[in-house]
Short mmCIF file of C-alpha atoms in Angstrom, two decimals:
data_model
loop_
_atom_site.label_atom_id
_atom_site.label_comp_id
_atom_site.label_asym_id
_atom_site.label_seq_id
_atom_site.Cartn_x
_atom_site.Cartn_y
_atom_site.Cartn_z
CA GLU A 242 7.02 16.06 19.54
CA VAL A 243 8.39 15.01 16.15
CA ASP A 244 9.16 17.76 13.61
CA LEU A 245 7.67 16.45 10.36
CA ASP A 246 9.49 19.13 8.38
CA ALA A 247 12.85 17.62 9.36
CA PRO A 248 14.01 14.28 7.92
CA VAL A 249 12.26 11.57 9.94
CA TRP A 250 11.84 7.81 9.69
CA VAL A 251 8.25 6.57 10.12
CA LEU A 252 8.01 2.92 11.19
CA ASP A 253 5.11 0.58 11.79
CA PRO A 254 6.72 -2.69 12.90
CA ALA A 255 3.41 -4.59 12.74
CA ASP A 256 0.76 -2.96 10.57
CA GLY A 257 -2.30 -5.14 11.01
CA THR A 258 -1.65 -5.73 14.72
CA THR A 259 -5.01 -7.40 15.37
CA ASN A 260 -4.32 -9.76 12.46
CA LEU A 261 -0.91 -10.56 13.95
CA ILE A 262 -2.42 -11.30 17.38
CA HIS A 263 -4.85 -13.75 15.77
CA ASP A 264 -2.30 -15.26 13.34
CA TYR A 265 -4.53 -14.05 10.48
CA ARG A 266 -1.41 -13.62 8.28
CA ALA A 267 -2.18 -10.19 6.87
CA SER A 268 0.38 -8.04 8.66
CA ALA A 269 3.31 -6.07 7.30
CA ILE A 270 6.32 -4.02 8.30
CA SER A 271 6.13 -0.49 6.93
CA LEU A 272 9.00 2.02 6.87
CA ALA A 273 9.24 5.42 5.20
CA LEU A 274 11.69 8.30 5.21
CA LEU A 275 10.01 11.71 5.14
CA GLU A 276 11.74 14.92 4.14
CA HIS A 277 9.74 18.15 4.41
CA ARG A 278 6.57 16.09 5.02
CA GLU A 279 7.04 14.13 1.80
CA PRO A 280 8.00 10.45 1.64
CA VAL A 281 11.24 9.96 -0.30
CA PHE A 282 11.82 6.25 0.45
CA GLY A 283 9.18 3.66 1.31
CA PHE A 284 9.35 -0.02 2.13
CA ILE A 285 6.56 -2.48 2.94
CA TYR A 286 7.39 -6.10 3.69
CA HIS A 287 4.60 -8.69 3.64
CA PRO A 288 6.34 -11.62 5.38
CA TYR A 289 3.60 -14.20 4.76
CA LEU A 290 3.84 -13.73 0.99
CA LYS A 291 7.56 -12.89 1.07
CA GLU A 292 6.87 -9.69 -0.85
CA MET A 293 9.16 -6.70 -0.45
CA TYR A 294 7.75 -3.48 -1.85
CA ARG A 295 9.96 -0.44 -2.26
CA ALA A 296 9.67 2.98 -3.77
CA GLN A 297 11.94 5.97 -4.12
CA LYS A 298 10.72 9.44 -4.97
CA ASP A 299 10.98 9.85 -8.75
CA GLY A 300 12.34 6.30 -8.97
CA GLY A 301 9.27 4.08 -9.38
CA SER A 302 7.65 1.33 -7.31
CA PHE A 303 8.76 -2.28 -7.16
CA CYS A 304 7.73 -5.62 -5.67
CA ASN A 305 10.58 -8.09 -5.24
CA GLY A 306 12.58 -6.00 -7.71
CA GLU A 307 9.94 -5.96 -10.47
CA PRO A 308 8.26 -2.66 -11.45
CA ILE A 309 4.61 -2.31 -10.38
CA HIS A 310 1.86 0.00 -11.62
CA VAL A 311 -1.64 0.92 -10.53
CA SER A 312 -4.62 -0.53 -12.37
CA SER A 313 -5.88 1.09 -15.56
CA ALA A 314 -9.56 0.71 -14.58
CA SER A 315 -11.66 3.80 -15.18
CA THR A 316 -14.98 2.95 -13.52
CA LEU A 317 -16.06 1.75 -10.09
CA GLU A 318 -18.09 -1.01 -11.76
CA GLU A 319 -14.88 -2.71 -12.90
CA SER A 320 -13.03 -2.06 -9.64
CA LEU A 321 -12.15 -4.03 -6.54
CA ILE A 322 -12.14 -1.52 -3.70
CA VAL A 323 -10.38 -2.14 -0.41
CA ILE A 324 -11.80 -0.46 2.68
CA GLY A 325 -10.58 0.25 6.17
CA THR A 326 -13.16 0.32 8.95
CA SER A 327 -11.27 2.55 11.43
CA PRO A 328 -11.55 -0.25 14.02
CA TYR A 329 -10.15 1.82 16.89
CA GLU A 330 -12.95 4.35 16.44
CA LYS A 331 -16.06 2.19 16.47
CA ASN A 332 -18.14 5.33 17.05
CA LEU A 333 -17.61 6.08 13.31
CA ALA A 334 -19.48 2.91 12.23
CA GLY A 335 -22.78 4.74 11.76
CA GLU A 336 -21.10 7.20 9.37
CA LEU A 337 -18.84 4.71 7.55
CA PHE A 338 -20.97 1.62 7.00
CA PRO A 339 -23.52 3.39 4.75
CA ILE A 340 -20.54 4.58 2.66
CA PHE A 341 -19.21 1.01 2.47
CA ARG A 342 -22.61 -0.17 1.24
CA LYS A 343 -22.76 2.57 -1.40
CA ILE A 344 -19.27 1.67 -2.68
CA PHE A 345 -20.12 -2.05 -2.57
CA GLU A 346 -23.22 -1.47 -4.70
CA LYS A 347 -21.30 0.64 -7.27
CA SER A 348 -18.10 -1.44 -7.50
CA GLN A 349 -17.32 -4.97 -8.58
CA ASP A 350 -16.73 -5.86 -4.91
CA ILE A 351 -15.06 -4.68 -1.70
CA ARG A 352 -12.42 -6.20 0.59
CA ARG A 353 -11.02 -5.49 4.05
CA SER A 354 -7.60 -6.88 4.97
CA GLY A 355 -6.99 -5.15 8.29
CA SER A 356 -3.62 -3.73 7.15
CA ALA A 357 -3.51 -0.36 5.41
CA ALA A 358 0.10 -1.00 4.36
CA ILE A 359 -0.88 -4.20 2.54
CA ASP A 360 -3.93 -2.49 1.04
CA LEU A 361 -1.83 0.37 -0.34
CA ALA A 362 0.76 -2.08 -1.68
CA ASN A 363 -2.03 -3.94 -3.48
CA VAL A 364 -3.30 -0.69 -5.01
CA ALA A 365 0.24 0.17 -6.14
CA ALA A 366 0.58 -3.31 -7.69
CA GLY A 367 -2.75 -3.01 -9.54
CA ARG A 368 -4.34 -5.89 -7.59
CA ALA A 369 -7.03 -3.57 -6.25
CA GLU A 370 -8.21 -0.40 -7.91
CA GLY A 371 -8.75 1.74 -4.84
CA PHE A 372 -8.58 2.04 -1.07
CA PHE A 373 -9.99 4.39 1.52
CA GLU A 374 -10.00 4.69 5.30
CA LYS A 375 -10.81 7.49 7.69
CA ASN A 376 -8.35 8.61 10.38
CA LEU A 377 -5.26 6.58 9.59
CA LYS A 378 -2.07 7.26 11.52
CA LEU A 379 0.97 8.43 9.56
CA TRP A 380 2.83 5.18 10.24
CA ASP A 381 -0.07 3.29 8.60
CA TYR A 382 0.20 5.08 5.27
CA ALA A 383 3.55 6.90 4.85
CA ALA A 384 5.32 4.13 2.90
CA GLY A 385 2.18 3.20 0.96
CA MET A 386 1.68 6.84 0.01
CA LEU A 387 4.96 6.81 -1.90
CA LEU A 388 4.39 3.33 -3.35
CA VAL A 389 1.05 4.36 -4.84
CA ARG A 390 2.32 7.67 -6.21
CA GLU A 391 5.43 6.10 -7.75
CA ALA A 392 3.26 3.36 -9.29
CA GLY A 393 1.30 6.06 -11.14
CA GLY A 394 -1.52 6.54 -8.64
CA ARG A 395 -2.94 9.32 -6.55
CA MET A 396 -3.20 9.75 -2.80
CA LEU A 397 -5.97 12.08 -1.65
CA ASP A 398 -7.28 13.11 1.73
CA TRP A 399 -10.87 12.50 2.82
CA ASN A 400 -11.92 15.81 1.18
CA GLY A 401 -10.41 14.93 -2.20
CA ASN A 402 -7.30 17.13 -1.89
CA GLU A 403 -3.79 15.86 -2.58
CA LEU A 404 -2.66 14.04 0.56
CA GLU A 405 -0.07 15.66 2.80
CA ALA A 406 1.75 13.71 5.48
CA ARG A 407 -0.05 14.40 8.75
CA ARG A 408 -0.14 12.55 12.06
CA VAL A 409 -3.73 11.47 11.29
CA SER A 410 -5.56 11.70 7.97
CA GLY A 411 -8.38 10.12 6.05
CA ILE A 412 -6.98 8.74 2.82
CA VAL A 413 -8.22 7.76 -0.63
CA ALA A 414 -5.89 5.91 -3.00
CA GLY A 415 -6.08 4.62 -6.55
CA ASN A 416 -5.25 5.55 -10.08
CA ALA A 417 -6.29 9.09 -11.05
CA ALA A 418 -9.77 8.05 -12.21
CA ILE A 419 -10.67 5.73 -9.34
CA ALA A 420 -9.23 7.96 -6.59
CA GLY A 421 -11.29 10.83 -7.97
CA LEU A 422 -14.47 8.74 -8.16
CA LEU A 423 -14.00 7.46 -4.60
CA ALA A 424 -13.36 10.98 -3.31
CA GLU A 425 -16.63 12.12 -4.93
CA GLU A 426 -18.52 9.25 -3.27
CA LEU A 427 -17.13 10.22 0.14
CA LYS A 428 -18.46 13.80 -0.08
#
């Protein structure tokens, strides 16, 4: 068993595996270094767009060397929200799909890419205002967690608390306003 309190690299060599299998072209490589359960370096590479995202704790977030920042939106009505459907746990559909509908009706629109790493990179870059998914594995979100935080955003767990690196966690991401609004909607 991996000791998450020790320095540890967290790698997802193909986030968006189902997309990769189908040549859907929404897959990424995600790598993070954790120290004491906190990401200190994060990298996400989106090979189809040739975008390299990187973040360092207290050093900002970047895409292809240019600084990135979360959106400044303050309401769901002006927000594009990215969702994850927890596809490996189809038994959650009855719980999650009513939430998706509620968010769809309150936001400008919703999207689903099939890659949490890409979704978190898009939130960090301000291309989407928020993201949420239940029961993500650490390798799905560790690098994106740092990217979003260093881009000025917040990473919360499914209960609206500040996210801690765990093997599995529900996550909510966005700028401070949107992450908070999404967390309230999930309660």
